[in-house]
């Protein structure tokens, strides 16, 4: 809901720009309807976005243990992108490697759907079509999803601090 409203809000400057660009410094009626609604809609959309975001964030609790379980179980799926990029840079065929990784991912997904341990790392490390391009020990580094997020944890903490500060005032 927030995303949908934000996309609508983000589209409004285009309408204002079109009004300015098409008016040729003359007052015409071709923009009178949207000129009257543009700013009120923008403020109402902004208010709705902030209200909904506040409702989501208020009393939000993050369970680190649950997050860690999810990351360790499913993070490797996202981390396969790094394997594909590095193997391709090393000379591998991107399309063929993508298909190999997809097949392994589907096998691993079936296992996790049965509540079995995720075998994706082992499947990738044991595949000579991948190890040919990326050494097995390097695969362990690439498949660690914790390294796949860049500076997102730092930015998320900063945003959370800003939100807490704003809610406290």
Tab-separated table of N, CA and C in Angstrom:
chain	number	residue	atom	x	y	z
A	1	UNK	N	0.817	-1.188	0.000
A	1	UNK	CA	0.000	0.000	0.000
A	1	UNK	C	0.867	1.259	0.000
A	2	UNK	N	1.868	1.258	0.847
A	2	UNK	CA	2.776	2.409	0.903
A	2	UNK	C	3.488	2.586	-0.432
A	3	UNK	N	3.950	1.484	-0.992
A	3	UNK	CA	4.648	1.537	-2.282
A	3	UNK	C	3.729	2.074	-3.372
A	4	UNK	N	2.499	1.604	-3.386
A	4	UNK	CA	1.546	2.051	-4.399
A	4	UNK	C	1.290	3.557	-4.288
A	5	UNK	N	1.066	4.024	-3.078
A	5	UNK	CA	0.837	5.453	-2.869
A	5	UNK	C	2.084	6.267	-3.225
A	6	UNK	N	3.251	5.748	-2.892
A	6	UNK	CA	4.496	6.458	-3.197
A	6	UNK	C	4.713	6.575	-4.704
A	7	UNK	N	4.345	5.533	-5.447
A	7	UNK	CA	4.476	5.619	-6.908
A	7	UNK	C	3.531	6.672	-7.475
A	8	UNK	N	2.326	6.751	-6.916
A	8	UNK	CA	1.394	7.777	-7.387
A	8	UNK	C	1.929	9.166	-7.059
A	9	UNK	N	2.451	9.327	-5.857
A	9	UNK	CA	3.028	10.617	-5.464
A	9	UNK	C	4.211	10.977	-6.363
A	10	UNK	N	5.044	10.007	-6.664
A	10	UNK	CA	6.214	10.261	-7.505
A	10	UNK	C	5.838	10.661	-8.921
A	11	UNK	N	4.656	10.295	-9.371
A	11	UNK	CA	4.219	10.639	-10.727
A	11	UNK	C	3.707	12.072	-10.824
A	12	UNK	N	3.334	12.673	-9.715
A	12	UNK	CA	2.740	14.015	-9.754
A	12	UNK	C	3.672	15.108	-10.268
A	13	UNK	N	4.959	15.112	-9.943
A	13	UNK	CA	5.820	16.165	-10.510
A	13	UNK	C	5.811	16.177	-12.038
A	14	UNK	N	5.633	15.034	-12.646
A	14	UNK	CA	5.562	14.990	-14.117
A	14	UNK	C	4.370	15.798	-14.614
A	15	UNK	N	3.254	15.695	-13.927
A	15	UNK	CA	2.062	16.463	-14.324
A	15	UNK	C	2.340	17.960	-14.191
A	16	UNK	N	2.968	18.349	-13.083
A	16	UNK	CA	3.302	19.769	-12.893
A	16	UNK	C	4.275	20.237	-13.976
A	17	UNK	N	5.250	19.408	-14.307
A	17	UNK	CA	6.204	19.763	-15.354
A	17	UNK	C	5.492	19.910	-16.694
A	18	UNK	N	4.630	18.981	-17.029
A	18	UNK	CA	3.885	19.069	-18.287
A	18	UNK	C	3.038	20.333	-18.337
A	19	UNK	N	2.409	20.671	-17.223
A	19	UNK	CA	1.626	21.911	-17.182
A	19	UNK	C	2.508	23.113	-17.501
A	20	UNK	N	3.675	23.155	-16.870
A	20	UNK	CA	4.577	24.286	-17.090
A	20	UNK	C	5.114	24.290	-18.519
A	21	UNK	N	5.461	23.126	-19.015
A	21	UNK	CA	6.065	23.045	-20.342
A	21	UNK	C	5.070	23.344	-21.456
A	22	UNK	N	3.797	23.067	-21.236
A	22	UNK	CA	2.792	23.222	-22.292
A	22	UNK	C	2.030	24.542	-22.214
A	23	UNK	N	2.249	25.291	-21.158
A	23	UNK	CA	1.431	26.491	-20.986
A	23	UNK	C	1.907	27.667	-21.841
A	24	UNK	N	3.167	27.653	-22.248
A	24	UNK	CA	3.723	28.735	-23.060
A	24	UNK	C	3.454	30.103	-22.449
A	25	UNK	N	3.507	30.133	-21.110
A	25	UNK	CA	3.331	31.380	-20.351
A	25	UNK	C	1.963	32.023	-20.556
A	26	UNK	N	0.994	31.229	-20.983
A	26	UNK	CA	-0.368	31.735	-21.148
A	26	UNK	C	-1.305	30.946	-20.262
A	27	UNK	N	-2.344	31.570	-19.829
A	27	UNK	CA	-3.364	30.901	-19.007
A	27	UNK	C	-4.346	30.237	-19.946
A	28	UNK	N	-4.376	28.930	-19.917
A	28	UNK	CA	-5.333	28.188	-20.729
A	28	UNK	C	-6.122	27.271	-19.815
A	29	UNK	N	-7.126	26.637	-20.348
A	29	UNK	CA	-7.954	25.747	-19.546
A	29	UNK	C	-7.511	24.289	-19.631
A	30	UNK	N	-6.498	24.017	-20.432
A	30	UNK	CA	-6.107	22.620	-20.620
A	30	UNK	C	-5.490	21.990	-19.379
A	31	UNK	N	-5.082	22.774	-18.398
A	31	UNK	CA	-4.492	22.210	-17.191
A	31	UNK	C	-5.258	22.592	-15.926
A	32	UNK	N	-6.402	23.228	-16.062
A	32	UNK	CA	-7.085	23.759	-14.880
A	32	UNK	C	-7.547	22.658	-13.925
A	33	UNK	N	-7.975	21.540	-14.430
A	33	UNK	CA	-8.467	20.471	-13.548
A	33	UNK	C	-7.328	19.886	-12.711
A	34	UNK	N	-6.229	19.543	-13.368
A	34	UNK	CA	-5.171	18.920	-12.579
A	34	UNK	C	-4.405	19.932	-11.739
A	35	UNK	N	-4.415	21.188	-12.112
A	35	UNK	CA	-3.746	22.197	-11.278
A	35	UNK	C	-4.446	22.350	-9.940
A	36	UNK	N	-5.769	22.224	-9.941
A	36	UNK	CA	-6.506	22.357	-8.684
A	36	UNK	C	-6.323	21.141	-7.782
A	37	UNK	N	-6.065	19.988	-8.351
A	37	UNK	CA	-5.984	18.773	-7.529
A	37	UNK	C	-4.550	18.338	-7.221
A	38	UNK	N	-3.594	18.832	-7.976
A	38	UNK	CA	-2.219	18.348	-7.861
A	38	UNK	C	-1.641	18.496	-6.450
A	39	UNK	N	-1.614	19.693	-5.916
A	39	UNK	CA	-1.021	19.893	-4.591
A	39	UNK	C	-1.834	19.246	-3.477
A	40	UNK	N	-3.164	19.388	-3.472
A	40	UNK	CA	-3.904	18.672	-2.420
A	40	UNK	C	-3.681	17.159	-2.465
A	41	UNK	N	-3.661	16.582	-3.656
A	41	UNK	CA	-3.413	15.141	-3.771
A	41	UNK	C	-2.023	14.793	-3.251
A	42	UNK	N	-1.049	15.619	-3.573
A	42	UNK	CA	0.318	15.355	-3.122
A	42	UNK	C	0.389	15.356	-1.592
A	43	UNK	N	-0.247	16.330	-0.964
A	43	UNK	CA	-0.227	16.384	0.497
A	43	UNK	C	-1.014	15.233	1.116
A	44	UNK	N	-2.157	14.891	0.527
A	44	UNK	CA	-2.949	13.772	1.054
A	44	UNK	C	-2.208	12.446	0.882
A	45	UNK	N	-1.577	12.255	-0.256
A	45	UNK	CA	-0.792	11.040	-0.464
A	45	UNK	C	0.366	10.962	0.522
A	46	UNK	N	1.075	12.079	0.707
A	46	UNK	CA	2.192	12.105	1.650
A	46	UNK	C	1.721	11.787	3.059
A	47	UNK	N	0.592	12.363	3.449
A	47	UNK	CA	0.043	12.109	4.777
A	47	UNK	C	-0.333	10.630	4.944
A	48	UNK	N	-0.954	10.057	3.928
A	48	UNK	CA	-1.343	8.643	3.998
A	48	UNK	C	-0.111	7.742	4.082
A	49	UNK	N	0.916	8.056	3.312
A	49	UNK	CA	2.154	7.268	3.340
A	49	UNK	C	2.778	7.322	4.734
A	50	UNK	N	2.889	8.527	5.275
A	50	UNK	CA	3.500	8.673	6.597
A	50	UNK	C	2.661	8.006	7.690
A	51	UNK	N	1.351	8.119	7.597
A	51	UNK	CA	0.481	7.476	8.593
A	51	UNK	C	0.621	5.969	8.546
A	52	UNK	N	0.608	5.408	7.353
A	52	UNK	CA	0.736	3.954	7.225
A	52	UNK	C	2.120	3.475	7.659
A	53	UNK	N	3.148	4.230	7.288
A	53	UNK	CA	4.505	3.855	7.682
A	53	UNK	C	4.657	3.914	9.204
A	54	UNK	N	4.079	4.913	9.819
A	54	UNK	CA	4.122	5.029	11.278
A	54	UNK	C	3.416	3.843	11.924
A	55	UNK	N	2.278	3.440	11.368
A	55	UNK	CA	1.553	2.285	11.907
A	55	UNK	C	2.366	1.005	11.779
A	56	UNK	N	3.086	0.873	10.692
A	56	UNK	CA	3.912	-0.324	10.488
A	56	UNK	C	5.087	-0.324	11.464
A	57	UNK	N	5.707	0.822	11.634
A	57	UNK	CA	6.935	0.910	12.419
A	57	UNK	C	6.675	0.944	13.919
A	58	UNK	N	5.548	1.501	14.327
A	58	UNK	CA	5.236	1.583	15.751
A	58	UNK	C	5.157	0.172	16.319
A	59	UNK	N	5.862	-0.036	17.392
A	59	UNK	CA	5.915	-1.338	18.062
A	59	UNK	C	6.513	-2.448	17.206
A	60	UNK	N	7.222	-2.109	16.161
A	60	UNK	CA	7.891	-3.113	15.340
A	60	UNK	C	8.982	-3.783	16.161
A	61	UNK	N	9.017	-5.082	16.112
A	61	UNK	CA	10.048	-5.842	16.810
A	61	UNK	C	10.762	-6.727	15.797
A	62	UNK	N	12.062	-6.720	15.845
A	62	UNK	CA	12.869	-7.578	14.982
A	62	UNK	C	13.481	-8.650	15.874
A	63	UNK	N	13.281	-9.886	15.500
A	63	UNK	CA	13.827	-11.007	16.261
A	63	UNK	C	15.128	-11.450	15.591
A	64	UNK	N	16.273	-11.089	16.135
A	64	UNK	CA	17.547	-11.435	15.510
A	64	UNK	C	17.716	-12.939	15.279
A	65	UNK	N	17.277	-13.757	16.207
A	65	UNK	CA	17.442	-15.207	16.042
A	65	UNK	C	16.632	-15.715	14.855
A	66	UNK	N	15.420	-15.211	14.702
A	66	UNK	CA	14.586	-15.623	13.564
A	66	UNK	C	15.195	-15.126	12.256
A	67	UNK	N	15.709	-13.910	12.268
A	67	UNK	CA	16.356	-13.372	11.073
A	67	UNK	C	17.581	-14.196	10.698
A	68	UNK	N	18.350	-14.584	11.688
A	68	UNK	CA	19.541	-15.399	11.446
A	68	UNK	C	19.162	-16.756	10.864
A	69	UNK	N	18.105	-17.372	11.383
A	69	UNK	CA	17.659	-18.661	10.846
A	69	UNK	C	17.253	-18.532	9.384
A	70	UNK	N	16.500	-17.494	9.069
A	70	UNK	CA	16.066	-17.291	7.682
A	70	UNK	C	17.251	-17.017	6.762
A	71	UNK	N	18.166	-16.176	7.220
A	71	UNK	CA	19.339	-15.856	6.410
A	71	UNK	C	20.197	-17.095	6.160
A	72	UNK	N	20.421	-17.886	7.190
A	72	UNK	CA	21.276	-19.056	7.008
A	72	UNK	C	20.585	-20.116	6.149
A	73	UNK	N	19.280	-20.170	6.193
A	73	UNK	CA	18.543	-21.187	5.425
A	73	UNK	C	18.312	-20.774	3.974
A	74	UNK	N	17.992	-19.502	3.758
A	74	UNK	CA	17.586	-19.067	2.422
A	74	UNK	C	18.505	-18.038	1.775
A	75	UNK	N	19.411	-17.437	2.529
A	75	UNK	CA	20.272	-16.391	1.983
A	75	UNK	C	21.145	-16.859	0.835
A	76	UNK	N	21.525	-18.113	0.857
A	76	UNK	CA	22.397	-18.650	-0.182
A	76	UNK	C	21.744	-18.575	-1.563
A	77	UNK	N	20.425	-18.607	-1.617
A	77	UNK	CA	19.753	-18.507	-2.920
A	77	UNK	C	20.083	-17.165	-3.583
A	78	UNK	N	20.024	-16.093	-2.815
A	78	UNK	CA	20.345	-14.767	-3.362
A	78	UNK	C	21.836	-14.645	-3.664
A	79	UNK	N	22.659	-15.311	-2.868
A	79	UNK	CA	24.102	-15.185	-3.025
A	79	UNK	C	24.628	-15.883	-4.278
A	80	UNK	N	23.823	-16.734	-4.914
A	80	UNK	CA	24.297	-17.409	-6.125
A	80	UNK	C	24.602	-16.425	-7.250
A	81	UNK	N	24.040	-15.237	-7.182
A	81	UNK	CA	24.318	-14.225	-8.207
A	81	UNK	C	25.815	-13.916	-8.275
A	82	UNK	N	26.451	-13.843	-7.119
A	82	UNK	CA	27.893	-13.566	-7.095
A	82	UNK	C	28.680	-14.688	-7.764
A	83	UNK	N	28.235	-15.927	-7.566
A	83	UNK	CA	28.903	-17.062	-8.212
A	83	UNK	C	28.788	-16.934	-9.723
A	84	UNK	N	27.589	-16.628	-10.183
A	84	UNK	CA	27.361	-16.479	-11.623
A	84	UNK	C	28.242	-15.379	-12.203
A	85	UNK	N	28.331	-14.257	-11.541
A	85	UNK	CA	29.136	-13.147	-12.045
A	85	UNK	C	30.620	-13.501	-12.079
A	86	UNK	N	31.111	-14.106	-11.004
A	86	UNK	CA	32.539	-14.420	-10.957
A	86	UNK	C	32.896	-15.511	-11.959
A	87	UNK	N	32.055	-16.522	-12.087
A	87	UNK	CA	32.324	-17.600	-13.051
A	87	UNK	C	32.280	-17.072	-14.479
A	88	UNK	N	31.385	-16.145	-14.748
A	88	UNK	CA	31.301	-15.545	-16.084
A	88	UNK	C	32.541	-14.698	-16.368
A	89	UNK	N	32.981	-13.917	-15.382
A	89	UNK	CA	34.207	-13.119	-15.550
A	89	UNK	C	35.421	-14.008	-15.798
A	90	UNK	N	35.386	-15.215	-15.230
A	90	UNK	CA	36.514	-16.132	-15.398
A	90	UNK	C	36.483	-16.837	-16.753
A	91	UNK	N	35.427	-16.603	-17.535
A	91	UNK	CA	35.374	-17.184	-18.872
A	91	UNK	C	34.243	-18.165	-19.109
A	92	UNK	N	33.442	-18.433	-18.085
A	92	UNK	CA	32.331	-19.365	-18.236
A	92	UNK	C	31.199	-18.776	-19.062
A	93	UNK	N	30.394	-19.662	-19.643
A	93	UNK	CA	29.233	-19.250	-20.428
A	93	UNK	C	28.100	-18.875	-19.478
A	94	UNK	N	27.696	-17.631	-19.507
A	94	UNK	CA	26.709	-17.139	-18.556
A	94	UNK	C	25.412	-17.934	-18.605
A	95	UNK	N	24.921	-18.188	-19.791
A	95	UNK	CA	23.640	-18.891	-19.910
A	95	UNK	C	23.738	-20.317	-19.370
A	96	UNK	N	24.822	-21.018	-19.710
A	96	UNK	CA	24.995	-22.387	-19.222
A	96	UNK	C	25.148	-22.406	-17.703
A	97	UNK	N	25.934	-21.476	-17.169
A	97	UNK	CA	26.114	-21.401	-15.718
A	97	UNK	C	24.801	-21.050	-15.009
A	98	UNK	N	24.047	-20.155	-15.607
A	98	UNK	CA	22.757	-19.796	-15.018
A	98	UNK	C	21.856	-21.022	-14.917
A	99	UNK	N	21.841	-21.826	-15.955
A	99	UNK	CA	21.007	-23.029	-15.958
A	99	UNK	C	21.481	-24.033	-14.903
A	100	UNK	N	22.782	-24.183	-14.767
A	100	UNK	CA	23.334	-25.088	-13.750
A	100	UNK	C	22.930	-24.613	-12.350
A	101	UNK	N	23.125	-23.332	-12.094
A	101	UNK	CA	22.777	-22.787	-10.776
A	101	UNK	C	21.276	-22.877	-10.520
A	102	UNK	N	20.478	-22.651	-11.556
A	102	UNK	CA	19.030	-22.760	-11.406
A	102	UNK	C	18.629	-24.185	-11.048
A	103	UNK	N	19.212	-25.151	-11.725
A	103	UNK	CA	18.905	-26.556	-11.414
A	103	UNK	C	19.272	-26.889	-9.966
A	104	UNK	N	20.446	-26.462	-9.535
A	104	UNK	CA	20.842	-26.709	-8.145
A	104	UNK	C	19.904	-25.986	-7.176
A	105	UNK	N	19.525	-24.777	-7.517
A	105	UNK	CA	18.620	-24.017	-6.649
A	105	UNK	C	17.259	-24.708	-6.539
A	106	UNK	N	16.764	-25.239	-7.629
A	106	UNK	CA	15.471	-25.930	-7.589
A	106	UNK	C	15.561	-27.202	-6.739
A	107	UNK	N	16.663	-27.925	-6.842
A	107	UNK	CA	16.875	-29.107	-6.007
A	107	UNK	C	16.917	-28.707	-4.533
A	108	UNK	N	17.658	-27.636	-4.237
A	108	UNK	CA	17.769	-27.163	-2.860
A	108	UNK	C	16.427	-26.666	-2.347
A	109	UNK	N	15.675	-25.988	-3.203
A	109	UNK	CA	14.367	-25.477	-2.779
A	109	UNK	C	13.439	-26.631	-2.420
A	110	UNK	N	13.476	-27.682	-3.205
A	110	UNK	CA	12.658	-28.863	-2.898
A	110	UNK	C	13.041	-29.436	-1.536
A	111	UNK	N	14.332	-29.464	-1.251
A	111	UNK	CA	14.786	-29.980	0.047
A	111	UNK	C	14.305	-29.093	1.190
A	112	UNK	N	14.460	-27.776	1.043
A	112	UNK	CA	14.028	-26.879	2.121
A	112	UNK	C	12.517	-26.903	2.290
A	113	UNK	N	11.791	-27.179	1.224
A	113	UNK	CA	10.329	-27.279	1.316
A	113	UNK	C	9.900	-28.492	2.134
A	114	UNK	N	10.769	-29.483	2.209
A	114	UNK	CA	10.501	-30.672	3.026
A	114	UNK	C	11.118	-30.525	4.423
A	115	UNK	N	11.538	-29.321	4.765
A	115	UNK	CA	12.205	-29.028	6.036
A	115	UNK	C	13.540	-29.738	6.199
A	116	UNK	N	14.146	-30.124	5.084
A	116	UNK	CA	15.491	-30.694	5.118
A	116	UNK	C	16.494	-29.546	5.088
A	117	UNK	N	17.739	-29.807	5.485
A	117	UNK	CA	18.765	-28.755	5.398
A	117	UNK	C	18.957	-28.313	3.943
A	118	UNK	N	19.347	-27.066	3.793
A	118	UNK	CA	19.571	-26.518	2.453
A	118	UNK	C	20.896	-27.054	1.899
A	119	UNK	N	20.850	-27.843	0.809
A	119	UNK	CA	22.072	-28.432	0.263
A	119	UNK	C	22.743	-27.598	-0.823
A	120	UNK	N	22.284	-26.366	-1.041
A	120	UNK	CA	22.741	-25.605	-2.199
A	120	UNK	C	24.254	-25.391	-2.226
A	121	UNK	N	24.843	-25.026	-1.106
A	121	UNK	CA	26.295	-24.798	-1.080
A	121	UNK	C	27.032	-26.071	-1.469
A	122	UNK	N	26.628	-27.191	-0.907
A	122	UNK	CA	27.292	-28.459	-1.220
A	122	UNK	C	27.116	-28.834	-2.686
A	123	UNK	N	25.913	-28.622	-3.219
A	123	UNK	CA	25.663	-28.943	-4.629
A	123	UNK	C	26.559	-28.118	-5.553
A	124	UNK	N	26.678	-26.834	-5.251
A	124	UNK	CA	27.487	-25.948	-6.094
A	124	UNK	C	28.969	-26.293	-5.967
A	125	UNK	N	29.425	-26.514	-4.733
A	125	UNK	CA	30.840	-26.829	-4.521
A	125	UNK	C	31.236	-28.159	-5.157
A	126	UNK	N	30.299	-29.080	-5.287
A	126	UNK	CA	30.607	-30.401	-5.842
A	126	UNK	C	30.469	-30.454	-7.357
A	127	UNK	N	30.019	-29.375	-7.968
A	127	UNK	CA	29.784	-29.390	-9.412
A	127	UNK	C	31.048	-28.952	-10.156
A	128	UNK	N	31.662	-29.862	-10.909
A	128	UNK	CA	32.907	-29.509	-11.621
A	128	UNK	C	32.696	-28.445	-12.698
A	129	UNK	N	31.460	-28.287	-13.186
A	129	UNK	CA	31.182	-27.261	-14.201
A	129	UNK	C	31.270	-25.863	-13.609
A	130	UNK	N	31.136	-25.770	-12.294
A	130	UNK	CA	31.258	-24.474	-11.616
A	130	UNK	C	32.662	-24.307	-11.035
A	131	UNK	N	33.151	-25.368	-10.386
A	131	UNK	CA	34.475	-25.314	-9.759
A	131	UNK	C	35.561	-25.092	-10.809
A	132	UNK	N	35.258	-25.429	-12.041
A	132	UNK	CA	36.207	-25.159	-13.131
A	132	UNK	C	36.514	-23.661	-13.222
A	133	UNK	N	35.524	-22.843	-12.934
A	133	UNK	CA	35.669	-21.390	-13.076
A	133	UNK	C	35.914	-20.680	-11.745
A	134	UNK	N	35.393	-21.256	-10.659
A	134	UNK	CA	35.542	-20.633	-9.342
A	134	UNK	C	35.969	-21.723	-8.356
A	135	UNK	N	37.131	-21.587	-7.718
A	135	UNK	CA	37.586	-22.614	-6.774
A	135	UNK	C	36.585	-22.812	-5.627
A	136	UNK	N	36.517	-24.035	-5.130
A	136	UNK	CA	35.550	-24.393	-4.094
A	136	UNK	C	35.674	-23.501	-2.856
A	137	UNK	N	36.905	-23.181	-2.442
A	137	UNK	CA	37.075	-22.339	-1.249
A	137	UNK	C	36.568	-20.910	-1.499
A	138	UNK	N	36.687	-20.437	-2.718
A	138	UNK	CA	36.175	-19.108	-3.070
A	138	UNK	C	34.648	-19.126	-3.083
A	139	UNK	N	34.069	-20.265	-3.473
A	139	UNK	CA	32.609	-20.390	-3.481
A	139	UNK	C	32.029	-20.172	-2.091
A	140	UNK	N	32.730	-20.672	-1.073
A	140	UNK	CA	32.242	-20.478	0.297
A	140	UNK	C	32.128	-19.000	0.641
A	141	UNK	N	33.087	-18.219	0.199
A	141	UNK	CA	33.059	-16.777	0.458
A	141	UNK	C	31.909	-16.132	-0.314
A	142	UNK	N	31.787	-16.489	-1.587
A	142	UNK	CA	30.756	-15.892	-2.429
A	142	UNK	C	29.347	-16.259	-1.971
A	143	UNK	N	29.184	-17.460	-1.449
A	143	UNK	CA	27.855	-17.937	-1.062
A	143	UNK	C	27.465	-17.547	0.361
A	144	UNK	N	28.299	-16.785	1.028
A	144	UNK	CA	27.934	-16.267	2.351
A	144	UNK	C	27.063	-15.036	2.142
A	145	UNK	N	25.778	-15.203	2.374
A	145	UNK	CA	24.820	-14.124	2.107
A	145	UNK	C	25.086	-12.883	2.949
A	146	UNK	N	25.796	-13.033	4.045
A	146	UNK	CA	26.086	-11.864	4.885
A	146	UNK	C	26.938	-10.839	4.145
A	147	UNK	N	27.717	-11.306	3.178
A	147	UNK	CA	28.548	-10.392	2.407
A	147	UNK	C	27.801	-9.854	1.181
A	148	UNK	N	26.591	-10.304	0.992
A	148	UNK	CA	25.821	-9.959	-0.204
A	148	UNK	C	24.995	-8.682	-0.026
A	149	UNK	N	24.950	-8.146	1.173
A	149	UNK	CA	24.051	-7.035	1.459
A	149	UNK	C	24.716	-5.661	1.419
A	150	UNK	N	26.017	-5.627	1.194
A	150	UNK	CA	26.692	-4.332	1.111
A	150	UNK	C	26.561	-3.549	2.400
A	151	UNK	N	26.228	-2.265	2.273
A	151	UNK	CA	26.104	-1.430	3.463
A	151	UNK	C	24.651	-1.309	3.932
A	152	UNK	N	23.786	-2.216	3.468
A	152	UNK	CA	22.372	-2.162	3.849
A	152	UNK	C	22.160	-2.220	5.361
A	153	UNK	N	22.877	-3.071	6.117
A	153	UNK	CA	22.658	-3.072	7.572
A	153	UNK	C	22.956	-1.720	8.217
A	154	UNK	N	24.029	-1.087	7.799
A	154	UNK	CA	24.377	0.223	8.349
A	154	UNK	C	23.301	1.254	8.000
A	155	UNK	N	22.867	1.254	6.736
A	155	UNK	CA	21.837	2.210	6.321
A	155	UNK	C	20.523	1.940	7.029
A	156	UNK	N	20.187	0.676	7.240
A	156	UNK	CA	18.944	0.337	7.935
A	156	UNK	C	18.994	0.813	9.387
A	157	UNK	N	20.146	0.635	10.040
A	157	UNK	CA	20.279	1.099	11.421
A	157	UNK	C	20.172	2.625	11.507
A	158	UNK	N	20.784	3.317	10.559
A	158	UNK	CA	20.699	4.782	10.551
A	158	UNK	C	19.254	5.235	10.351
A	159	UNK	N	18.550	4.590	9.422
A	159	UNK	CA	17.153	4.931	9.183
A	159	UNK	C	16.319	4.647	10.426
A	160	UNK	N	16.550	3.505	11.056
A	160	UNK	CA	15.806	3.167	12.278
A	160	UNK	C	16.063	4.206	13.362
A	161	UNK	N	17.308	4.659	13.512
A	161	UNK	CA	17.626	5.691	14.495
A	161	UNK	C	16.891	6.994	14.177
A	162	UNK	N	16.846	7.367	12.903
A	162	UNK	CA	16.132	8.575	12.506
A	162	UNK	C	14.639	8.452	12.794
A	163	UNK	N	14.087	7.305	12.530
A	163	UNK	CA	12.649	7.095	12.779
A	163	UNK	C	12.358	7.143	14.269
A	164	UNK	N	13.193	6.474	15.060
A	164	UNK	CA	13.001	6.520	16.524
A	164	UNK	C	13.063	7.949	17.046
A	165	UNK	N	14.010	8.716	16.530
A	165	UNK	CA	14.155	10.101	16.950
A	165	UNK	C	12.912	10.903	16.561
A	166	UNK	N	12.423	10.682	15.347
A	166	UNK	CA	11.241	11.419	14.893
A	166	UNK	C	10.002	11.039	15.692
A	167	UNK	N	9.879	9.763	16.036
A	167	UNK	CA	8.713	9.327	16.801
A	167	UNK	C	8.764	9.804	18.246
A	168	UNK	N	9.971	10.029	18.754
A	168	UNK	CA	10.128	10.472	20.140
A	168	UNK	C	9.755	11.939	20.311
A	169	UNK	N	9.756	12.700	19.217
A	169	UNK	CA	9.466	14.129	19.338
A	169	UNK	C	8.000	14.418	19.183
